[in-house]
JSON list of C-alpha atoms in Angstrom, two decimals:
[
{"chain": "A", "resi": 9, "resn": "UNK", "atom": "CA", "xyz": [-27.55, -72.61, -21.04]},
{"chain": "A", "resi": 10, "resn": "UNK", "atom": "CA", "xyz": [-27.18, -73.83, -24.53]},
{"chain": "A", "resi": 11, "resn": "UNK", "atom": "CA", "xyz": [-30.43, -72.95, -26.91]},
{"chain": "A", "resi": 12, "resn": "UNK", "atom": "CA", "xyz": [-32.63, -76.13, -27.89]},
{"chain": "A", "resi": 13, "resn": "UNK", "atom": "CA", "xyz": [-33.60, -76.47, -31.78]},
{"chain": "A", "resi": 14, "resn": "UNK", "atom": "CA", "xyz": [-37.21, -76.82, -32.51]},
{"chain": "A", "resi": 15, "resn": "UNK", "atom": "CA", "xyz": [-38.46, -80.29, -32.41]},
{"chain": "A", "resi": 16, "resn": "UNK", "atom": "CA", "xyz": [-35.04, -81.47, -29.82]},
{"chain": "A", "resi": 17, "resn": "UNK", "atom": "CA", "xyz": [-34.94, -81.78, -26.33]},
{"chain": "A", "resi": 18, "resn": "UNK", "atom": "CA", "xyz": [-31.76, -80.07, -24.19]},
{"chain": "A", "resi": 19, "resn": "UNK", "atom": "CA", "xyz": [-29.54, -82.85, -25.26]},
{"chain": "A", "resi": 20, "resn": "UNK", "atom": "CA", "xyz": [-30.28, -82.25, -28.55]},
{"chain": "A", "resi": 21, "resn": "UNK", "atom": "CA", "xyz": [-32.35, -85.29, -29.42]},
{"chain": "A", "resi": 22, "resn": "UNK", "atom": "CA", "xyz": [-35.22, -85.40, -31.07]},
{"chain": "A", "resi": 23, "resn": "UNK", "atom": "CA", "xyz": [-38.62, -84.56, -29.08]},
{"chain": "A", "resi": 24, "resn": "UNK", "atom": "CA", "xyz": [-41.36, -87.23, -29.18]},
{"chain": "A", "resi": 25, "resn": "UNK", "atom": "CA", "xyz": [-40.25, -90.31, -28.24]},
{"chain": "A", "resi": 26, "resn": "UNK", "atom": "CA", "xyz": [-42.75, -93.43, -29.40]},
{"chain": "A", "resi": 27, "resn": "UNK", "atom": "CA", "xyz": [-43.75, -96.29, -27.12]},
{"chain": "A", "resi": 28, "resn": "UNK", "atom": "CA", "xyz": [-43.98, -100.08, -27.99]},
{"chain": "A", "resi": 29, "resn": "UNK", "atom": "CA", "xyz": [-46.85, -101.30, -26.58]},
{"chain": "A", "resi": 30, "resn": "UNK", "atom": "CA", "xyz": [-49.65, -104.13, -27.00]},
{"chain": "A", "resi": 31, "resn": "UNK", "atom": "CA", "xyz": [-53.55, -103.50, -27.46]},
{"chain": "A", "resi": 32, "resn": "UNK", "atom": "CA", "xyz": [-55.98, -105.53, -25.79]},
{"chain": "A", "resi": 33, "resn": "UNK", "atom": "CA", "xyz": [-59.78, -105.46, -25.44]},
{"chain": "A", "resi": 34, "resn": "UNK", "atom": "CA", "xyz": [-59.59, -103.63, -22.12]},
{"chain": "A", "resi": 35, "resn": "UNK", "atom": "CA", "xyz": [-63.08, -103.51, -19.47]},
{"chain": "A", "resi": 36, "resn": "UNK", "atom": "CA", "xyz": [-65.57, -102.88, -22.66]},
{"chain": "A", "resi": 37, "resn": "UNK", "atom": "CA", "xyz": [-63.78, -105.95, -24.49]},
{"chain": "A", "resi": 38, "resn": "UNK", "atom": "CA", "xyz": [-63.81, -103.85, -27.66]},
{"chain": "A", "resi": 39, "resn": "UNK", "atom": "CA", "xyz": [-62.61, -106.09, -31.04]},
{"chain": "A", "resi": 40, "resn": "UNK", "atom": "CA", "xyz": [-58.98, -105.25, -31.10]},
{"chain": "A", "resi": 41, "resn": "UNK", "atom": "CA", "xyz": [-59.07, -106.09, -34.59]},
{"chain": "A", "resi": 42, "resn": "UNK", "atom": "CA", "xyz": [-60.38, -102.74, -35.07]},
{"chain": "A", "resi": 43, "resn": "UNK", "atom": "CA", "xyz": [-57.26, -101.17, -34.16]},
{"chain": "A", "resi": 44, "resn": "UNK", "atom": "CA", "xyz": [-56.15, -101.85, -37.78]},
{"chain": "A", "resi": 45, "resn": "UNK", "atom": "CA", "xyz": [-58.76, -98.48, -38.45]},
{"chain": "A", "resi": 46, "resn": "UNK", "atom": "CA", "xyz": [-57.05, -95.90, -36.59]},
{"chain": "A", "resi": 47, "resn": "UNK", "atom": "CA", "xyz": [-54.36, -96.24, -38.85]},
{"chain": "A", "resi": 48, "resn": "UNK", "atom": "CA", "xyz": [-51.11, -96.90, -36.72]},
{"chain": "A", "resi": 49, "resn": "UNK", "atom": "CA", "xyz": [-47.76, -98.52, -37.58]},
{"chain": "A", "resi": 50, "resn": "UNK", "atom": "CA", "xyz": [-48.38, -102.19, -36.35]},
{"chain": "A", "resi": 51, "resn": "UNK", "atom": "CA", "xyz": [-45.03, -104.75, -35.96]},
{"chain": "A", "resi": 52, "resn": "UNK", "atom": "CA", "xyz": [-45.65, -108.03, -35.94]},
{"chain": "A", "resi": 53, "resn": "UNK", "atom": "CA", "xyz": [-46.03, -110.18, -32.52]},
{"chain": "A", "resi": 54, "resn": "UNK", "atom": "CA", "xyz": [-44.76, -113.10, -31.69]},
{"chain": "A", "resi": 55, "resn": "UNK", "atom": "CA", "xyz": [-47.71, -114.16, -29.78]},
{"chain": "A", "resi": 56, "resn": "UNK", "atom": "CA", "xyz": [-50.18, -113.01, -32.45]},
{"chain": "A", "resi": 57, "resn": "UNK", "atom": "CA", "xyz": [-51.46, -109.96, -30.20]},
{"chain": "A", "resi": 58, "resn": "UNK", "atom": "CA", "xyz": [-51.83, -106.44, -31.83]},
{"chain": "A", "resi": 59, "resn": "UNK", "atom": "CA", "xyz": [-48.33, -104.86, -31.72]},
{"chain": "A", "resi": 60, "resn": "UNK", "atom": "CA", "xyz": [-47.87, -100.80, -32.22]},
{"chain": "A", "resi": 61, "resn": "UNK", "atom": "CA", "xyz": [-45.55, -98.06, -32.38]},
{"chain": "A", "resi": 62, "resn": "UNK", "atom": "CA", "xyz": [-47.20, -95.33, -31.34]},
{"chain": "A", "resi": 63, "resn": "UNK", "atom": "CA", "xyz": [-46.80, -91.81, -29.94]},
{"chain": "A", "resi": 64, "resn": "UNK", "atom": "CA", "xyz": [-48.04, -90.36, -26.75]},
{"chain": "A", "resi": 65, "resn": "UNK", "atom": "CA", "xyz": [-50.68, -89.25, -28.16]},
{"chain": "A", "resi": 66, "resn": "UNK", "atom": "CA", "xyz": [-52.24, -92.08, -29.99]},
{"chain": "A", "resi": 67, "resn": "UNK", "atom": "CA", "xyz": [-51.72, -93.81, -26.66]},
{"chain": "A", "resi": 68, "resn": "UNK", "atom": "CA", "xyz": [-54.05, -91.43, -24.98]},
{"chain": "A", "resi": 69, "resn": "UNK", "atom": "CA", "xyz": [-56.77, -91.75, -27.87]},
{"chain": "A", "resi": 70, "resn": "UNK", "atom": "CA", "xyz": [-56.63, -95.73, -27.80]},
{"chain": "A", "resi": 71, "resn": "UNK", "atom": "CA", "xyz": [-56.84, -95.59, -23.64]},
{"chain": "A", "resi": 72, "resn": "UNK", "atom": "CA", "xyz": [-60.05, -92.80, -24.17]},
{"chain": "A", "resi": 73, "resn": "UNK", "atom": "CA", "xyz": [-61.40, -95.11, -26.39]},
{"chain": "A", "resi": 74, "resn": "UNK", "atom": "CA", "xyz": [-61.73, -97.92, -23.71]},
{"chain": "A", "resi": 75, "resn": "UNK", "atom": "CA", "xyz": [-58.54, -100.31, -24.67]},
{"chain": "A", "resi": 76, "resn": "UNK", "atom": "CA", "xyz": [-56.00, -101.60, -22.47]},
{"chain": "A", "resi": 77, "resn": "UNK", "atom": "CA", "xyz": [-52.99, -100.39, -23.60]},
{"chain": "A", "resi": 78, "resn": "UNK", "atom": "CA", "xyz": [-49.44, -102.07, -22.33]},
{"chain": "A", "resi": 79, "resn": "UNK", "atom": "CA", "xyz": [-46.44, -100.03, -23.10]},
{"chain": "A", "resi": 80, "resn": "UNK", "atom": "CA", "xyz": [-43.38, -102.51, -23.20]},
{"chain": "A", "resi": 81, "resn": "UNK", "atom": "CA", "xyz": [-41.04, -100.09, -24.03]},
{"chain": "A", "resi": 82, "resn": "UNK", "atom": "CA", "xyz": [-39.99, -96.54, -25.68]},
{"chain": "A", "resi": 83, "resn": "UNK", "atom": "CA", "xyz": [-38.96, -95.87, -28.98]},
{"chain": "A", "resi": 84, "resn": "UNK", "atom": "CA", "xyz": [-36.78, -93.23, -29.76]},
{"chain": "A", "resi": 85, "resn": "UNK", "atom": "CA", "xyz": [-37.10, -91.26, -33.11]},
{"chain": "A", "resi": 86, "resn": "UNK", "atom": "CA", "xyz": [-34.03, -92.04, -34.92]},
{"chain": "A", "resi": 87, "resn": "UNK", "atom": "CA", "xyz": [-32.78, -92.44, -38.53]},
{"chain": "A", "resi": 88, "resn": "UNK", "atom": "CA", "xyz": [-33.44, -96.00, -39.44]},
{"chain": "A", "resi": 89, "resn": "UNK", "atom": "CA", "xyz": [-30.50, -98.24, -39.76]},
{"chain": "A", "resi": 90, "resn": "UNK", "atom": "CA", "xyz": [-29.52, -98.40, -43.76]},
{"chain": "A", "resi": 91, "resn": "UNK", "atom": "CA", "xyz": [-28.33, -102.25, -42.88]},
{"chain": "A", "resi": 92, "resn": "UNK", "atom": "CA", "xyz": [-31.92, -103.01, -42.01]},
{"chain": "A", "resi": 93, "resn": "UNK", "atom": "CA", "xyz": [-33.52, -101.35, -45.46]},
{"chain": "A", "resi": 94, "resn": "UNK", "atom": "CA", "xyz": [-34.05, -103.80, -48.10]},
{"chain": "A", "resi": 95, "resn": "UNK", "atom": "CA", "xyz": [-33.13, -103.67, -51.59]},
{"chain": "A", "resi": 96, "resn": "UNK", "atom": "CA", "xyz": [-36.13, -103.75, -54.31]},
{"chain": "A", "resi": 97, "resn": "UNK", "atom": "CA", "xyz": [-34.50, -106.98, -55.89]},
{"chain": "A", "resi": 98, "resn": "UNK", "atom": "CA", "xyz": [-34.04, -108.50, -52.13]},
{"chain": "A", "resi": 99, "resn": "UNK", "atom": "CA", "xyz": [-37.84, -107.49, -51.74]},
{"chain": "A", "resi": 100, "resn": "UNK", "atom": "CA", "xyz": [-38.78, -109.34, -54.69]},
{"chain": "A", "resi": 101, "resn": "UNK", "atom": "CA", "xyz": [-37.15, -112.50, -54.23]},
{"chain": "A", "resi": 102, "resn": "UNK", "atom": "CA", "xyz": [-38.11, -112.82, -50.67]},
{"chain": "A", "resi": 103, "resn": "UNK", "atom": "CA", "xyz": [-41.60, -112.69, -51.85]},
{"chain": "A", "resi": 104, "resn": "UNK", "atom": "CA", "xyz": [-41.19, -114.83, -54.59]},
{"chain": "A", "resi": 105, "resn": "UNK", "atom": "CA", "xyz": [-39.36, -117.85, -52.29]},
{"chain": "A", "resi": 106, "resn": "UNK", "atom": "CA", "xyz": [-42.52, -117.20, -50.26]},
{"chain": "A", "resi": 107, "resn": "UNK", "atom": "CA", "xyz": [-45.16, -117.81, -52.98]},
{"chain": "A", "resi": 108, "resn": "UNK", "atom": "CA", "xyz": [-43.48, -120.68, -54.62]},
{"chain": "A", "resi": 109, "resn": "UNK", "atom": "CA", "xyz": [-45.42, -123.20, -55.57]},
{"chain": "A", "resi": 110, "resn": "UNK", "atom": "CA", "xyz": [-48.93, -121.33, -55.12]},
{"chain": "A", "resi": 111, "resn": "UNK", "atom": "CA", "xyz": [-50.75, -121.24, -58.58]},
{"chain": "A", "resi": 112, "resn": "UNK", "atom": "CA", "xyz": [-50.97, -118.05, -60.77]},
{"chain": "A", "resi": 113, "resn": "UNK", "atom": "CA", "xyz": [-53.27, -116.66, -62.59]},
{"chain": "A", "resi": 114, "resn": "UNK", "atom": "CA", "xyz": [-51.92, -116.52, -65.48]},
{"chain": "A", "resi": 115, "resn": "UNK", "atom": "CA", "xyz": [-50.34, -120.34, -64.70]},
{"chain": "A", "resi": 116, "resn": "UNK", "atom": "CA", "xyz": [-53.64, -121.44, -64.95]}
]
């Protein structure tokens, strides 16, 4: 039986998958605003709910803290795609097309 690495499972992938999952108030209709404490990476939703990617464990600590937690799918750790990483200068103009139009500062 081949030897696993530290940190990979038998197939040689890495251990830990992550889980996409919505947070809602759960049965103690806690503010799920607060969610934005604890510090976890948040997507954006297309129905304007709070939208994570968390691991099992964070799961466990939102549940023990009385939210309902929805897990809509996993998330494998993986390299991220280079195609999806933005350029600096394609960072910058985005932004800029975005706040055209909205008085500066300095425009003032």
């Amino acid at each position: 039986m081949a030897q696993k690495s530290k940190g990979a499972d038998a197939l040689g992938k890495p251990e830990g998958e992550r889980f996409e999952a919505t947070v809602h108030p759960g049965v103690r209709n806690l503010a799920v605003s607060r969610v934005a404490d604890l510090d976890l990476d948040r997507i954006p939703d297309p129905q304007g709910e709070v939208r994570v990617i968390i691991t099992a464990d964070e799961l466990a600590e939102l549940v023990r803290r009385g939210y309902e937690v929805r897990v809509l799918h996993t998330v494998p750790i993986a390299p991220l795609d280079p195609e999806r990483i933005q350029s600096d200068d394609d960072a910058t103009r985005w932004l800029e097309d975005r706040i055209a139009g909205i008085p500066r500062e300095e425009e003032r």
